[in-house]
Amino acid sequence: MSSVLPREILITTIARLLEGVRHVAVGASSPMPAAGAMLRRALDEKERTVRLSILGSVEHNFFTNGSCELFDSAGQGRIDAFFLGGGQIDGQANVNLVGVGDYPQVKVRWPGSFGSAYLYFVVPKVILFREEHTPRVMVEKVDFVSAPGFSDPEVYRPGGPVALLTGKGLFSFDKTRPGFTLESTHEGESLASIQEATGFAFEHADSVPQTPAPDAATLKLLRSRVLDELEETYPAFAADWRRDLAALSVPA
């Protein structure tokens, strides 16, 4: 595991969560979700075609009218998976993209909700992704609900969260409770360390497994084809990745 970078664990986990999808959409400024989607496409290419729509990319985006086509496709049921993050995420998978404090007098202002609530309702597999895992992000209750994690049974909602992936671990989401279950901890983390960093309660087994590392073939694919493809959209992220590999004395 010492020869596998933390970002490579996250990217591989994302690809695993995307198993079975046919069309993945990735928002702007999301290099690791994009890399995970690229890895899923590469792993599946002999059996089927996985379509990627990465906003901000020229090569990996077939939309010509940006977010308008993204929303239309999602509403028509033509997008299987999407990613959401947030300044705050709580134990019921509510996401806050507006700011900290009582709205509208927020003490800290973030970019805003944009289409998050809409996509949360219509995309079947929404993966919450936030690398930072601290009590200021993983809160008991968000200050503002940009996108609700669950809805009343009578509300028509084909979409919603299935998982939360952070820099510390992987959680699944049960919309019937609603709440999270810790599925695995990343290398160097434990149930205790994740509980300490999390502001909400979550379910867990008595013994929580470690998040699997990529096998040799997957790691080779990550560090060659995926890294090369990612460079078109996220050159700075790709350069940082290559520097990290160089520090491990690993060719890239």
PDB file of C-alpha atoms in Angstrom:
ATOM      1  CA  MET A   1       0.000   0.000   0.000  1.00  0.00           C
ATOM      2  CA  SER A   2       2.916   2.372   0.610  1.00  0.00           C
ATOM      3  CA  SER A   3       3.530   2.446  -3.163  1.00  0.00           C
ATOM      4  CA  VAL A   4      -0.081   3.435  -3.882  1.00  0.00           C
ATOM      5  CA  LEU A   5      -0.968   7.116  -3.608  1.00  0.00           C
ATOM      6  CA  PRO A   6      -4.036   8.193  -1.585  1.00  0.00           C
ATOM      7  CA  ARG A   7      -5.546   9.779  -4.705  1.00  0.00           C
ATOM      8  CA  GLU A   8      -5.177   6.442  -6.506  1.00  0.00           C
ATOM      9  CA  ILE A   9      -7.172   4.726  -3.760  1.00  0.00           C
ATOM     10  CA  LEU A  10      -9.923   7.328  -4.161  1.00  0.00           C
ATOM     11  CA  ILE A  11      -9.981   7.124  -7.956  1.00  0.00           C
ATOM     12  CA  THR A  12     -10.114   3.325  -7.897  1.00  0.00           C
ATOM     13  CA  THR A  13     -12.931   3.421  -5.351  1.00  0.00           C
ATOM     14  CA  ILE A  14     -14.882   5.813  -7.564  1.00  0.00           C
ATOM     15  CA  ALA A  15     -14.452   3.468 -10.520  1.00  0.00           C
ATOM     16  CA  ARG A  16     -15.736   0.586  -8.387  1.00  0.00           C
ATOM     17  CA  LEU A  17     -18.805   2.604  -7.384  1.00  0.00           C
ATOM     18  CA  LEU A  18     -19.506   3.263 -11.081  1.00  0.00           C
ATOM     19  CA  GLU A  19     -19.673  -0.408 -12.014  1.00  0.00           C
ATOM     20  CA  GLY A  20     -22.619  -1.069 -14.328  1.00  0.00           C
ATOM     21  CA  VAL A  21     -23.210   2.518 -15.490  1.00  0.00           C
ATOM     22  CA  ARG A  22     -23.420   3.520 -19.132  1.00  0.00           C
ATOM     23  CA  HIS A  23     -23.318   7.330 -18.942  1.00  0.00           C
ATOM     24  CA  VAL A  24     -21.423   9.268 -16.284  1.00  0.00           C
ATOM     25  CA  ALA A  25     -21.567  13.048 -15.982  1.00  0.00           C
ATOM     26  CA  VAL A  26     -18.881  14.940 -14.084  1.00  0.00           C
ATOM     27  CA  GLY A  27     -19.143  18.603 -13.113  1.00  0.00           C
ATOM     28  CA  ALA A  28     -16.437  21.234 -13.404  1.00  0.00           C
ATOM     29  CA  SER A  29     -13.358  21.206 -11.149  1.00  0.00           C
ATOM     30  CA  SER A  30     -13.693  17.498 -10.325  1.00  0.00           C
ATOM     31  CA  PRO A  31     -10.435  15.789 -11.349  1.00  0.00           C
ATOM     32  CA  MET A  32     -10.747  12.669  -9.186  1.00  0.00           C
ATOM     33  CA  PRO A  33     -14.340  11.875 -10.177  1.00  0.00           C
ATOM     34  CA  ALA A  34     -13.283  12.436 -13.793  1.00  0.00           C
ATOM     35  CA  ALA A  35     -10.333  10.090 -13.391  1.00  0.00           C
ATOM     36  CA  GLY A  36     -12.563   7.473 -11.742  1.00  0.00           C
ATOM     37  CA  ALA A  37     -15.009   7.677 -14.644  1.00  0.00           C
ATOM     38  CA  MET A  38     -12.145   7.360 -17.141  1.00  0.00           C
ATOM     39  CA  LEU A  39     -10.871   4.304 -15.300  1.00  0.00           C
ATOM     40  CA  ARG A  40     -14.360   2.737 -15.364  1.00  0.00           C
ATOM     41  CA  ARG A  41     -14.538   3.330 -19.117  1.00  0.00           C
ATOM     42  CA  ALA A  42     -11.128   1.746 -19.659  1.00  0.00           C
ATOM     43  CA  LEU A  43     -11.962  -1.288 -17.509  1.00  0.00           C
ATOM     44  CA  ASP A  44     -15.242  -1.909 -19.335  1.00  0.00           C
ATOM     45  CA  GLU A  45     -14.270  -1.167 -22.929  1.00  0.00           C
ATOM     46  CA  LYS A  46     -14.090  -4.824 -24.027  1.00  0.00           C
ATOM     47  CA  GLU A  47     -17.627  -5.559 -22.811  1.00  0.00           C
ATOM     48  CA  ARG A  48     -19.472  -2.289 -23.363  1.00  0.00           C
ATOM     49  CA  THR A  49     -19.147   1.422 -23.957  1.00  0.00           C
ATOM     50  CA  VAL A  50     -19.241   3.847 -21.044  1.00  0.00           C
ATOM     51  CA  ARG A  51     -19.999   7.402 -22.133  1.00  0.00           C
ATOM     52  CA  LEU A  52     -18.404  10.283 -20.238  1.00  0.00           C
ATOM     53  CA  SER A  53     -19.623  13.868 -20.116  1.00  0.00           C
ATOM     54  CA  ILE A  54     -17.005  15.931 -18.288  1.00  0.00           C
ATOM     55  CA  LEU A  55     -17.928  19.608 -18.126  1.00  0.00           C
ATOM     56  CA  GLY A  56     -14.978  21.769 -19.038  1.00  0.00           C
ATOM     57  CA  SER A  57     -13.426  19.120 -21.264  1.00  0.00           C
ATOM     58  CA  VAL A  58     -13.193  19.329 -25.049  1.00  0.00           C
ATOM     59  CA  GLU A  59     -12.259  15.724 -25.704  1.00  0.00           C
ATOM     60  CA  HIS A  60     -14.475  14.047 -23.105  1.00  0.00           C
ATOM     61  CA  ASN A  61     -17.734  15.948 -23.458  1.00  0.00           C
ATOM     62  CA  PHE A  62     -20.254  15.498 -26.270  1.00  0.00           C
ATOM     63  CA  PHE A  63     -22.503  18.324 -25.002  1.00  0.00           C
ATOM     64  CA  THR A  64     -22.404  21.478 -27.121  1.00  0.00           C
ATOM     65  CA  ASN A  65     -24.572  23.658 -24.895  1.00  0.00           C
ATOM     66  CA  GLY A  66     -23.011  23.000 -21.497  1.00  0.00           C
ATOM     67  CA  SER A  67     -25.242  22.502 -18.491  1.00  0.00           C
ATOM     68  CA  CYS A  68     -28.507  22.933 -20.435  1.00  0.00           C
ATOM     69  CA  GLU A  69     -27.964  19.633 -22.230  1.00  0.00           C
ATOM     70  CA  LEU A  70     -26.741  18.043 -19.009  1.00  0.00           C
ATOM     71  CA  PHE A  71     -30.020  18.926 -17.274  1.00  0.00           C
ATOM     72  CA  ASP A  72     -32.110  17.800 -20.255  1.00  0.00           C
ATOM     73  CA  SER A  73     -30.294  14.460 -20.433  1.00  0.00           C
ATOM     74  CA  ALA A  74     -30.633  13.907 -16.708  1.00  0.00           C
ATOM     75  CA  GLY A  75     -34.358  14.687 -16.777  1.00  0.00           C
ATOM     76  CA  GLN A  76     -34.833  12.224 -19.628  1.00  0.00           C
ATOM     77  CA  GLY A  77     -33.130   9.464 -17.634  1.00  0.00           C
ATOM     78  CA  ARG A  78     -30.061   9.347 -19.892  1.00  0.00           C
ATOM     79  CA  ILE A  79     -27.462   9.917 -17.167  1.00  0.00           C
ATOM     80  CA  ASP A  80     -26.756   7.069 -14.755  1.00  0.00           C
ATOM     81  CA  ALA A  81     -24.298   8.684 -12.354  1.00  0.00           C
ATOM     82  CA  PHE A  82     -23.218  12.111 -11.179  1.00  0.00           C
ATOM     83  CA  PHE A  83     -21.074  13.559  -8.371  1.00  0.00           C
ATOM     84  CA  LEU A  84     -21.921  16.172  -5.774  1.00  0.00           C
ATOM     85  CA  GLY A  85     -19.768  17.782  -3.122  1.00  0.00           C
ATOM     86  CA  GLY A  86     -20.546  20.439  -0.586  1.00  0.00           C
ATOM     87  CA  GLY A  87     -19.188  22.877   1.931  1.00  0.00           C
ATOM     88  CA  GLN A  88     -21.252  20.900   4.434  1.00  0.00           C
ATOM     89  CA  ILE A  89     -22.716  17.382   4.277  1.00  0.00           C
ATOM     90  CA  ASP A  90     -24.832  15.954   7.072  1.00  0.00           C
ATOM     91  CA  GLY A  91     -25.887  12.494   8.215  1.00  0.00           C
ATOM     92  CA  GLN A  92     -29.041  12.536   6.092  1.00  0.00           C
ATOM     93  CA  ALA A  93     -27.011  13.306   2.953  1.00  0.00           C
ATOM     94  CA  ASN A  94     -28.219  16.905   2.784  1.00  0.00           C
ATOM     95  CA  VAL A  95     -25.732  19.099   0.931  1.00  0.00           C
ATOM     96  CA  ASN A  96     -24.966  22.779   1.578  1.00  0.00           C
ATOM     97  CA  LEU A  97     -23.376  24.773  -1.244  1.00  0.00           C
ATOM     98  CA  VAL A  98     -24.524  28.227  -0.072  1.00  0.00           C
ATOM     99  CA  GLY A  99     -22.598  29.131   3.078  1.00  0.00           C
ATOM    100  CA  VAL A 100     -22.113  28.950   6.838  1.00  0.00           C
ATOM    101  CA  GLY A 101     -24.572  30.653   9.174  1.00  0.00           C
ATOM    102  CA  ASP A 102     -28.215  31.639   9.087  1.00  0.00           C
ATOM    103  CA  TYR A 103     -29.253  32.409   5.529  1.00  0.00           C
ATOM    104  CA  PRO A 104     -29.231  35.052   4.112  1.00  0.00           C
ATOM    105  CA  GLN A 105     -26.810  36.553   6.650  1.00  0.00           C
ATOM    106  CA  VAL A 106     -24.201  33.857   6.110  1.00  0.00           C
ATOM    107  CA  LYS A 107     -20.763  34.320   7.650  1.00  0.00           C
ATOM    108  CA  VAL A 108     -19.048  32.417   4.828  1.00  0.00           C
ATOM    109  CA  ARG A 109     -20.443  32.458   1.274  1.00  0.00           C
ATOM    110  CA  TRP A 110     -19.909  29.630  -1.237  1.00  0.00           C
ATOM    111  CA  PRO A 111     -20.648  29.597  -4.993  1.00  0.00           C
ATOM    112  CA  GLY A 112     -24.287  28.507  -4.643  1.00  0.00           C
ATOM    113  CA  SER A 113     -26.579  25.575  -5.304  1.00  0.00           C
ATOM    114  CA  PHE A 114     -26.877  25.909  -9.109  1.00  0.00           C
ATOM    115  CA  GLY A 115     -28.552  22.693 -10.409  1.00  0.00           C
ATOM    116  CA  SER A 116     -27.575  20.441  -7.522  1.00  0.00           C
ATOM    117  CA  ALA A 117     -31.107  19.892  -6.187  1.00  0.00           C
ATOM    118  CA  TYR A 118     -32.464  19.024  -9.628  1.00  0.00           C
ATOM    119  CA  LEU A 119     -29.703  16.528 -10.438  1.00  0.00           C
ATOM    120  CA  TYR A 120     -29.971  15.010  -6.948  1.00  0.00           C
ATOM    121  CA  PHE A 121     -33.611  14.165  -7.710  1.00  0.00           C
ATOM    122  CA  VAL A 122     -33.248  12.724 -11.214  1.00  0.00           C
ATOM    123  CA  VAL A 123     -29.856  10.955 -11.467  1.00  0.00           C
ATOM    124  CA  PRO A 124     -30.181   7.383 -10.110  1.00  0.00           C
ATOM    125  CA  LYS A 125     -26.650   7.101  -8.721  1.00  0.00           C
ATOM    126  CA  VAL A 126     -25.321  10.261  -7.087  1.00  0.00           C
ATOM    127  CA  ILE A 127     -21.958   9.836  -5.388  1.00  0.00           C
ATOM    128  CA  LEU A 128     -21.115  12.425  -2.754  1.00  0.00           C
ATOM    129  CA  PHE A 129     -17.410  13.180  -2.933  1.00  0.00           C
ATOM    130  CA  ARG A 130     -15.444  15.452  -0.633  1.00  0.00           C
ATOM    131  CA  GLU A 131     -11.776  14.781   0.039  1.00  0.00           C
ATOM    132  CA  GLU A 132     -11.728  16.876   3.225  1.00  0.00           C
ATOM    133  CA  HIS A 133     -13.247  14.916   6.105  1.00  0.00           C
ATOM    134  CA  THR A 134     -13.423  17.147   9.173  1.00  0.00           C
ATOM    135  CA  PRO A 135     -16.162  18.162  11.619  1.00  0.00           C
ATOM    136  CA  ARG A 136     -16.584  21.487   9.796  1.00  0.00           C
ATOM    137  CA  VAL A 137     -17.573  19.628   6.593  1.00  0.00           C
ATOM    138  CA  MET A 138     -19.258  16.486   7.943  1.00  0.00           C
ATOM    139  CA  VAL A 139     -21.774  18.192  10.203  1.00  0.00           C
ATOM    140  CA  GLU A 140     -24.746  17.041  12.258  1.00  0.00           C
ATOM    141  CA  LYS A 141     -27.081  19.363  10.346  1.00  0.00           C
ATOM    142  CA  VAL A 142     -26.269  21.584   7.380  1.00  0.00           C
ATOM    143  CA  ASP A 143     -26.872  25.325   7.786  1.00  0.00           C
ATOM    144  CA  PHE A 144     -28.656  25.487   4.431  1.00  0.00           C
ATOM    145  CA  VAL A 145     -30.123  22.652   2.334  1.00  0.00           C
ATOM    146  CA  SER A 146     -28.992  23.171  -1.247  1.00  0.00           C
ATOM    147  CA  ALA A 147     -29.970  19.622  -2.148  1.00  0.00           C
ATOM    148  CA  PRO A 148     -31.917  17.281   0.173  1.00  0.00           C
ATOM    149  CA  GLY A 149     -30.581  13.777   0.645  1.00  0.00           C
ATOM    150  CA  PHE A 150     -33.995  12.114   0.936  1.00  0.00           C
ATOM    151  CA  SER A 151     -37.653  12.849   0.264  1.00  0.00           C
ATOM    152  CA  ASP A 152     -41.016  11.749   1.618  1.00  0.00           C
ATOM    153  CA  PRO A 153     -42.277   8.458   0.142  1.00  0.00           C
ATOM    154  CA  GLU A 154     -45.014  10.159  -1.863  1.00  0.00           C
ATOM    155  CA  VAL A 155     -42.468  12.360  -3.682  1.00  0.00           C
ATOM    156  CA  TYR A 156     -41.463  11.044  -7.083  1.00  0.00           C
ATOM    157  CA  ARG A 157     -37.699  10.824  -6.943  1.00  0.00           C
ATOM    158  CA  PRO A 158     -35.835   8.375  -9.191  1.00  0.00           C
ATOM    159  CA  GLY A 159     -32.478   9.814  -8.129  1.00  0.00           C
ATOM    160  CA  GLY A 160     -30.492  10.317  -4.972  1.00  0.00           C
ATOM    161  CA  PRO A 161     -27.323   9.517  -3.052  1.00  0.00           C
ATOM    162  CA  VAL A 162     -25.859   6.021  -2.957  1.00  0.00           C
ATOM    163  CA  ALA A 163     -22.489   6.673  -1.338  1.00  0.00           C
ATOM    164  CA  LEU A 164     -20.219   9.206   0.337  1.00  0.00           C
ATOM    165  CA  LEU A 165     -16.506   8.994  -0.402  1.00  0.00           C
ATOM    166  CA  THR A 166     -14.023  11.112   1.555  1.00  0.00           C
ATOM    167  CA  GLY A 167     -10.301  11.211   2.179  1.00  0.00           C
ATOM    168  CA  LYS A 168     -10.845   8.970   5.193  1.00  0.00           C
ATOM    169  CA  GLY A 169     -13.370   6.357   4.162  1.00  0.00           C
ATOM    170  CA  LEU A 170     -16.309   5.102   2.131  1.00  0.00           C
ATOM    171  CA  PHE A 171     -19.929   5.203   3.312  1.00  0.00           C
ATOM    172  CA  SER A 172     -23.065   3.764   1.748  1.00  0.00           C
ATOM    173  CA  PHE A 173     -26.397   5.563   2.108  1.00  0.00           C
ATOM    174  CA  ASP A 174     -29.715   4.010   3.085  1.00  0.00           C
ATOM    175  CA  LYS A 175     -32.571   6.318   2.086  1.00  0.00           C
ATOM    176  CA  THR A 176     -35.102   4.327   4.133  1.00  0.00           C
ATOM    177  CA  ARG A 177     -33.508   5.275   7.472  1.00  0.00           C
ATOM    178  CA  PRO A 178     -32.158   7.713   6.194  1.00  0.00           C
ATOM    179  CA  GLY A 179     -28.459   7.542   7.089  1.00  0.00           C
ATOM    180  CA  PHE A 180     -24.923   6.428   6.287  1.00  0.00           C
ATOM    181  CA  THR A 181     -23.069   3.186   6.994  1.00  0.00           C
ATOM    182  CA  LEU A 182     -19.273   3.138   7.074  1.00  0.00           C
ATOM    183  CA  GLU A 183     -18.182   0.482   4.568  1.00  0.00           C
ATOM    184  CA  SER A 184     -14.401   0.842   4.685  1.00  0.00           C
ATOM    185  CA  THR A 185     -11.585   2.995   6.041  1.00  0.00           C
ATOM    186  CA  HIS A 186      -8.614   4.140   3.987  1.00  0.00           C
ATOM    187  CA  GLU A 187      -5.064   3.221   4.917  1.00  0.00           C
ATOM    188  CA  GLY A 188      -3.984   4.929   8.145  1.00  0.00           C
ATOM    189  CA  GLU A 189      -7.562   5.506   9.305  1.00  0.00           C
ATOM    190  CA  SER A 190      -9.736   3.632  11.795  1.00  0.00           C
ATOM    191  CA  LEU A 191     -13.304   3.619  12.987  1.00  0.00           C
ATOM    192  CA  ALA A 192     -12.233   5.788  15.927  1.00  0.00           C
ATOM    193  CA  SER A 193     -10.427   8.361  13.778  1.00  0.00           C
ATOM    194  CA  ILE A 194     -13.404   8.652  11.439  1.00  0.00           C
ATOM    195  CA  GLN A 195     -15.858   9.006  14.304  1.00  0.00           C
ATOM    196  CA  GLU A 196     -13.709  11.788  15.728  1.00  0.00           C
ATOM    197  CA  ALA A 197     -13.708  13.638  12.389  1.00  0.00           C
ATOM    198  CA  THR A 198     -17.440  13.249  11.724  1.00  0.00           C
ATOM    199  CA  GLY A 199     -20.154  15.458  13.170  1.00  0.00           C
ATOM    200  CA  PHE A 200     -22.974  12.998  12.498  1.00  0.00           C
ATOM    201  CA  ALA A 201     -23.679   9.481  13.728  1.00  0.00           C
ATOM    202  CA  PHE A 202     -23.408   6.576  11.294  1.00  0.00           C
ATOM    203  CA  GLU A 203     -23.855   2.800  11.284  1.00  0.00           C
ATOM    204  CA  HIS A 204     -20.847   0.496  11.148  1.00  0.00           C
ATOM    205  CA  ALA A 205     -19.842  -3.125  11.588  1.00  0.00           C
ATOM    206  CA  ASP A 206     -17.889  -4.243  14.634  1.00  0.00           C
ATOM    207  CA  SER A 207     -14.856  -4.616  12.401  1.00  0.00           C
ATOM    208  CA  VAL A 208     -14.639  -2.214   9.455  1.00  0.00           C
ATOM    209  CA  PRO A 209     -12.467  -3.403   6.531  1.00  0.00           C
ATOM    210  CA  GLN A 210      -9.796  -1.338   4.827  1.00  0.00           C
ATOM    211  CA  THR A 211     -10.564   0.166   1.431  1.00  0.00           C
ATOM    212  CA  PRO A 212      -9.040  -2.105  -1.240  1.00  0.00           C
ATOM    213  CA  ALA A 213      -6.031  -0.874  -3.171  1.00  0.00           C
ATOM    214  CA  PRO A 214      -5.935  -1.249  -6.959  1.00  0.00           C
ATOM    215  CA  ASP A 215      -4.326  -4.420  -8.281  1.00  0.00           C
ATOM    216  CA  ALA A 216      -1.200  -4.203 -10.437  1.00  0.00           C
ATOM    217  CA  ALA A 217      -3.090  -4.155 -13.757  1.00  0.00           C
ATOM    218  CA  THR A 218      -5.465  -1.409 -12.610  1.00  0.00           C
ATOM    219  CA  LEU A 219      -2.604   0.634 -11.189  1.00  0.00           C
ATOM    220  CA  LYS A 220      -0.753   0.408 -14.499  1.00  0.00           C
ATOM    221  CA  LEU A 221      -3.871   1.552 -16.341  1.00  0.00           C
ATOM    222  CA  LEU A 222      -4.297   4.454 -13.918  1.00  0.00           C
ATOM    223  CA  ARG A 223      -0.737   5.674 -14.300  1.00  0.00           C
ATOM    224  CA  SER A 224      -0.678   5.445 -18.074  1.00  0.00           C
ATOM    225  CA  ARG A 225      -3.911   5.758 -20.043  1.00  0.00           C
ATOM    226  CA  VAL A 226      -6.052   7.441 -17.381  1.00  0.00           C
ATOM    227  CA  LEU A 227      -3.366   9.918 -16.366  1.00  0.00           C
ATOM    228  CA  ASP A 228      -2.712  10.796 -20.006  1.00  0.00           C
ATOM    229  CA  GLU A 229      -6.429  11.278 -20.741  1.00  0.00           C
ATOM    230  CA  LEU A 230      -6.954  13.367 -17.624  1.00  0.00           C
ATOM    231  CA  GLU A 231      -4.179  15.769 -18.579  1.00  0.00           C
ATOM    232  CA  GLU A 232      -6.307  17.348 -21.341  1.00  0.00           C
ATOM    233  CA  THR A 233      -8.873  18.660 -18.859  1.00  0.00           C
ATOM    234  CA  TYR A 234      -6.845  18.892 -15.636  1.00  0.00           C
ATOM    235  CA  PRO A 235      -3.189  19.590 -16.515  1.00  0.00           C
ATOM    236  CA  ALA A 236      -2.255  20.919 -13.055  1.00  0.00           C
ATOM    237  CA  PHE A 237      -3.758  17.913 -11.271  1.00  0.00           C
ATOM    238  CA  ALA A 238      -2.001  15.552 -13.709  1.00  0.00           C
ATOM    239  CA  ALA A 239       1.308  17.330 -13.132  1.00  0.00           C
ATOM    240  CA  ASP A 240       0.931  17.003  -9.344  1.00  0.00           C
ATOM    241  CA  TRP A 241       0.140  13.313  -9.756  1.00  0.00           C
ATOM    242  CA  ARG A 242       3.239  12.793 -11.886  1.00  0.00           C
ATOM    243  CA  ARG A 243       5.380  14.593  -9.286  1.00  0.00           C
ATOM    244  CA  ASP A 244       3.998  12.351  -6.548  1.00  0.00           C
ATOM    245  CA  LEU A 245       4.834   9.283  -8.613  1.00  0.00           C
ATOM    246  CA  ALA A 246       8.334  10.609  -9.249  1.00  0.00           C
ATOM    247  CA  ALA A 247       8.792  10.992  -5.489  1.00  0.00           C
ATOM    248  CA  LEU A 248       7.932   7.277  -5.188  1.00  0.00           C
ATOM    249  CA  SER A 249      10.436   6.541  -7.969  1.00  0.00           C
ATOM    250  CA  VAL A 250       7.564   5.177 -10.051  1.00  0.00           C
ATOM    251  CA  PRO A 251       7.571   5.864 -13.815  1.00  0.00           C
ATOM    252  CA  ALA A 252       4.563   7.764 -15.181  1.00  0.00           C
TER     253      ALA A 252
END
